[in-house]
């Protein structure tokens, strides 16, 4: 009887080694399924943490195809930390976007350091303290003050990713400082140079319901005379006041600033594009949603084959001579109730490209450049009267 009881006990309580060590069901998951999960994660910081989970993860993470890099801060590439603060302001707002870096994750950077490679980390740390922004963090556990946070450029972080096809880099904010209530968005497509750029701006944005409430408070009839598409000037003509009150000058500033921001972003992407031959899509945007630079597979290959022309004045791609089309509406009311005052859409293409394309008058590409509700605004604006402008290379 006792022998039977012992036998039953052994069946009810098996030895740990026979179940938990041998039958690890997580190890039975195929690599393809794990890669699918990693591709859904995307964020390079999270992937850096995954690298230290196991040797298997460490080997799989470099095979991820969809990667997102969220930049935490921006510092100068040419100036040391001591001189950048004093000279950066005098060189204009675009000087400080020569290098993207991200930091602020102290403990995870230890894991990311192993992923980037021990050789590079040790050599960077041994070189000098002045280049600490290029080194991988090796701080111990615990609270780290601001001076102990290390930074890495996207080029460094992406070094050991071998199969990237879709890359998205997100800046902490847009480069263009604009007043509250002003709308300014741009999208640019680049190859070795600018392919096209679309800019949407408005001097002010009135949210749905705000007009009704304000007019009722003032004892004014809520039926404000603003038609969809700016019915107050049905022919789409720009009023004379647009030229005299600084409206045109402001739009020119928006256009030039957006082009400079786009060309500066494009310039910074060269090393990443050169290092990752598998790229099919690259997007460089910002957390504010102000500007988006896009490159598809053909454009990426064009840049590899035909090097870009750099501007002699600053570290950015040279902007070629341009043909521009402008649409304007004093008031533009969208179907969702959003109202854009002084709404302006500018569609830009290089002069050489415009001369070779037969569909120059077709601006459908400009009307689909933005997400809703601004896509609807662009579609409404392109139906209005068109104004043509030219701009020299700069």
C-alpha atoms as one frame of an Amber mdcrd trajectory, in Angstrom:
protein
   0.000   0.000   0.000   2.826   2.360   0.863   4.568   1.643  -2.434   1.373
   2.472  -4.307   1.048   5.739  -2.376   4.598   6.733  -3.263   3.963   5.951
  -6.900   0.839   8.137  -6.934   2.768  10.944  -5.283   5.423  10.873  -7.960
   2.747  11.246 -10.642   0.967  14.090  -8.908   4.157  16.001  -8.097   6.655
  15.387 -10.898  10.224  16.575 -10.561  10.763  20.148 -11.749  13.529  19.260
 -14.183  11.252  16.992 -16.176   8.676  19.747 -16.933   9.936  23.261 -16.484
  13.448  22.867 -17.841  12.840  20.493 -20.727   9.402  21.675 -21.889   9.885
  25.445 -22.195   6.994  26.265 -24.509   8.245  29.802 -25.170  11.284  28.349
 -26.909   8.936  26.495 -29.228   7.690  29.759 -30.780   9.113  30.075 -34.298
  11.473  32.926 -35.142   9.016  34.222 -37.715   6.388  34.804 -35.011   8.850
  36.592 -32.745   9.973  38.802 -35.635   6.341  39.635 -36.338   5.998  40.798
 -32.732   9.230  42.785 -32.875   8.089  44.490 -36.063   4.865  45.500 -34.323
   6.915  46.973 -31.465   9.099  48.983 -33.850  10.402  51.458 -31.255  14.186
  51.222 -31.223  14.413  51.842 -27.473  12.046  48.969 -26.694  13.945  46.751
 -29.105  17.147  47.678 -27.309  15.626  46.379 -24.077  14.569  43.180 -25.811
  18.182  42.494 -26.750  19.119  41.558 -23.179  16.180  39.221 -22.592  17.985
  36.295 -24.171  20.641  35.391 -26.688  17.905  34.429 -29.079  16.327  37.883
 -28.893  19.763  39.433 -29.300  20.148  37.593 -32.584  16.605  38.279 -33.839
  16.321  42.013 -33.163  18.826  42.982 -35.913  16.479  41.311 -38.415  13.560
  43.661 -37.657  12.246  45.376 -40.810  10.058  48.156 -39.335  11.909  50.513
 -37.013  10.836  53.752 -35.312  13.419  56.135 -33.824  12.006  58.812 -31.523
  14.559  61.547 -30.987  14.603  63.009 -27.475  16.779  66.063 -28.082  18.816
  67.850 -30.720  22.441  68.987 -30.351  25.090  70.449 -32.621  27.346  68.118
 -34.560  30.247  70.531 -35.013  30.382  72.370 -31.705  31.477  71.025 -28.357
  29.021  71.130 -25.516  30.712  74.196 -24.049  30.558  76.349 -27.165  27.327
  75.195 -28.775  25.148  77.089 -26.316  26.898  80.395 -27.001  27.213  80.164
 -30.775  24.104  78.171 -31.671  21.708  81.089 -31.272  23.722  83.371 -33.549
  23.647  80.877 -36.387  19.912  80.705 -36.752  17.211  78.187 -35.837  18.365
  75.531 -38.281  21.960  75.287 -37.074  20.979  73.047 -34.201  19.388  70.361
 -36.354  22.703  69.120 -37.749  22.621  66.137 -35.445  19.793  64.093 -34.003
  20.460  62.401 -30.729  18.338  60.699 -28.233  18.998  59.966 -24.605  17.232
  59.977 -21.303  17.185  56.219 -20.948  20.035  55.303 -18.682  19.558  51.673
 -17.751  18.154  50.595 -21.138  21.166  52.184 -22.855  23.347  49.560 -21.214
  21.390  46.942 -23.101  21.466  49.039 -26.242  25.224  49.358 -25.849  25.612
  45.609 -26.087  23.441  45.626 -29.173  25.497  48.370 -30.831  28.690  46.443
 -30.241  31.224  46.344 -27.444  34.105  47.518 -29.621  32.496  50.796 -30.589
  31.339  51.454 -27.046  34.727  50.883 -25.460  36.597  52.941 -28.036  34.174
  55.834 -27.679  34.416  55.813 -23.931  38.203  55.673 -23.994  38.660  58.490
 -26.496  37.779  61.553 -24.401  35.128  62.962 -22.150  34.350  65.695 -24.697
  32.760  63.121 -27.021  30.562  61.544 -24.339  27.476  62.386 -26.379  28.642
  59.732 -28.847  29.269  57.056 -26.243  27.004  54.323 -24.973  25.879  54.799
 -21.356  27.581  52.536 -18.855  26.188  53.988 -15.648  25.372  51.759 -12.700
  21.870  51.262 -11.394  20.419  54.215  -9.529  19.566  57.826 -10.174  21.710
  59.600 -12.725  21.948  63.360 -12.931  21.561  65.286 -16.145  25.281  65.344
 -16.899  25.400  61.553 -16.727  22.921  60.990 -19.562  24.581  59.876 -22.778
  23.272  60.374 -26.284  23.407  58.464 -29.543  22.732  59.555 -33.083  20.247
  57.497 -35.118  23.161  56.366 -37.287  24.781  54.736 -34.256  21.570  53.243
 -32.939  20.653  51.702 -36.282  24.134  50.367 -36.947  23.416  46.706 -36.238
  19.968  46.546 -37.840  20.593  44.574 -41.014  17.161  44.206 -42.605  15.402
  47.566 -42.185  12.809  48.206 -44.882  10.581  50.850 -43.314  12.229  53.461
 -41.128  10.466  56.292 -39.325  12.395  58.970 -37.417  10.453  61.381 -35.234
  11.899  64.665 -33.991  10.758  66.037 -30.624   9.214  69.104 -32.286   9.034
  71.026 -35.536  11.886  73.365 -36.461   9.678  76.332 -37.322   8.573  78.519
 -34.462   5.062  79.808 -35.148   2.596  81.790 -33.075  -0.226  80.105 -31.220
  -3.263  79.571 -33.415  -1.265  79.690 -36.662  -1.383  76.615 -38.884   1.706
  75.559 -40.828   2.217  72.088 -42.259   4.481  70.819 -45.005   5.325  67.596
 -46.758   8.356  67.129 -48.997   9.486  64.243 -51.184  13.196  63.939 -51.964
  15.441  61.844 -54.152  18.949  63.206 -54.590  17.239  66.603 -54.521  13.747
  67.981 -53.947  11.053  66.176 -55.956   8.072  68.126 -54.654   6.846  69.980
 -51.607   3.375  70.978 -50.431   2.773  73.640 -47.775  -0.538  74.354 -46.062
  -0.869  77.391 -43.849  -3.488  79.577 -42.221  -3.163  82.771 -40.218  -5.615
  81.403 -37.648  -7.719  78.325 -37.019 -11.223  78.477 -35.539 -12.364  75.246
 -33.973 -15.913  73.954 -34.564 -18.463  75.559 -32.235 -16.228  78.417 -31.104
 -17.813  80.944 -33.470 -21.334  80.026 -32.449 -20.597  80.383 -28.763 -18.725
  83.676 -29.164 -21.365  85.268 -31.378 -24.153  84.221 -29.045 -22.274  85.725
 -26.113 -22.000  89.011 -27.999 -25.680  89.018 -28.966 -24.872  88.491 -32.643
 -26.728  86.100 -34.880 -24.869  82.809 -35.057 -25.321  82.569 -38.819 -21.926
  84.035 -39.753 -21.571  84.687 -43.473 -18.750  82.278 -44.229 -19.438  79.829
 -46.994 -17.683  76.551 -47.571 -14.609  77.256 -49.648 -14.797  80.956 -48.916
 -17.994  81.857 -50.715 -17.399  85.521 -49.911 -15.020  85.608 -52.905 -16.352
  82.975 -55.271 -13.816  83.583 -58.014 -10.942  82.707 -55.663  -9.112  85.975
 -56.275  -6.665  87.272 -53.718  -7.878  90.572 -52.229  -5.746  93.688 -52.630
  -5.180  93.852 -48.874  -3.256  90.566 -49.116  -0.388  92.424 -50.793  -0.427
  95.498 -48.567  -0.914  94.109 -45.055   1.997  91.668 -45.129  -0.028  88.613
 -46.086   2.099  87.790 -49.125   5.332  88.414 -47.247   4.247  86.021 -44.504
   3.502  83.284 -47.046   6.926  83.748 -48.613   8.524  83.346 -45.178   6.500
  80.180 -44.576   7.592  78.765 -47.915  11.301  79.495 -47.550  11.387  78.321
 -43.933   9.654  75.050 -44.788  12.031  74.398 -47.685  15.072  75.072 -45.504
  13.760  72.742 -42.799  13.064  70.006 -45.365  16.476  70.340 -47.039  18.252
  70.275 -43.649  16.447  67.057 -42.718  17.321  65.520 -46.064  20.999  66.336
 -45.615  21.092  64.506 -42.290  19.742  61.286 -43.769  22.750  60.589 -46.017
  24.702  58.260 -43.680  21.604  56.289 -42.726  20.625  55.737 -46.358  24.184
  54.747 -47.255  24.393  52.212 -44.427  21.030  50.528 -45.045  20.708  49.250
 -48.589  17.499  47.346 -47.797  15.435  50.484 -47.116  12.194  50.731 -49.088
  10.641  53.641 -47.219  12.001  56.423 -45.021   9.942  59.045 -43.184  11.370
  61.862 -41.095   8.654  63.673 -39.167   8.184  65.477 -35.854   5.974  65.057
 -32.805   4.119  68.298 -33.608   3.086  67.022 -37.038   4.505  70.172 -38.579
   6.635  68.676 -41.339   7.087  65.307 -43.027   9.947  64.287 -45.312   9.322
  61.125 -47.320  11.502  58.965 -49.543  10.353  55.840 -51.371  12.491  53.010
 -52.712  13.259  54.670 -56.062  14.142  57.973 -54.405  16.422  56.236 -51.916
  18.228  54.473 -54.729  18.535  57.733 -56.636  20.339  59.328 -53.697  22.764
  56.414 -53.470  23.583  56.633 -57.171  23.555  60.429 -57.524  24.985  62.274
 -54.500  23.088  65.321 -53.333  24.269  68.874 -53.917  24.958  70.557 -50.605
  24.378  74.228 -49.906  27.583  76.187 -49.361  25.956  78.333 -46.673  24.934
  75.584 -44.268  24.597  71.850 -43.845  21.543  71.214 -45.948  20.684  70.040
 -49.422  20.710  72.707 -52.113  17.182  73.704 -53.087  16.901  73.896 -56.907
  15.088  76.565 -58.904  11.389  76.120 -58.309   7.993  76.600 -59.905   5.211
  77.174 -57.397   1.436  77.246 -57.536  -0.470  79.085 -54.845  -4.127  78.957
 -53.821  -5.674  81.283 -51.273  -8.980  81.686 -49.444  -9.806  84.435 -46.982
 -12.103  82.028 -45.098 -12.203  78.303 -45.651 -14.858  76.363 -43.756 -14.442
  72.606 -43.755 -17.342  70.147 -43.591 -16.478  69.309 -39.974 -16.924  72.945
 -38.961 -13.231  73.838 -38.759 -12.513  77.279 -40.228  -9.146  78.361 -41.652
  -8.647  82.095 -41.959  -6.180  83.148 -44.613  -5.887  79.544 -45.840  -2.991
  79.078 -48.254  -1.799  76.059 -50.200   1.539  76.085 -52.042   2.547  73.256
 -54.399   6.237  73.256 -55.353   8.250  71.413 -57.950  11.723  71.977 -59.410
  11.645  74.023 -62.608  13.429  71.331 -64.610  10.959  68.686 -63.461   7.967
  70.882 -64.289   9.281  71.461 -67.801   9.530  67.742 -68.533   6.179  66.695
 -67.062   3.091  66.933 -69.225   0.705  66.845 -66.276   1.916  70.061 -64.699
  -1.637  71.361 -64.443  -2.702  68.238 -62.537  -2.217  69.085 -58.870  -3.922
  66.031 -57.407  -0.627  65.111 -55.752  -0.831  68.350 -53.767  -4.378  67.732
 -52.570  -3.499  64.337 -51.091  -0.357  65.370 -49.222  -1.967  65.688 -45.775
  -4.133  63.672 -43.438  -7.680  64.706 -42.585  -9.062  67.226 -41.991  -6.338
  69.110 -43.850  -6.585  66.864 -46.889 -10.113  68.154 -47.403  -8.841  71.731
 -47.051  -6.215  71.114 -49.734  -8.778  69.570 -52.079 -11.014  72.594 -51.651
  -8.200  75.058 -52.232  -6.933  73.510 -55.500 -10.371  74.158 -57.031  -9.856
  77.863 -56.619  -7.950  80.322 -58.777  -4.283  79.403 -59.242  -1.371  81.828
 -58.898   2.030  80.912 -60.324   5.339  81.946 -58.814   9.011  81.180 -59.400
  11.952  80.989 -57.021  15.669  80.788 -57.682  17.901  78.095 -56.257  19.228
  78.708 -52.756
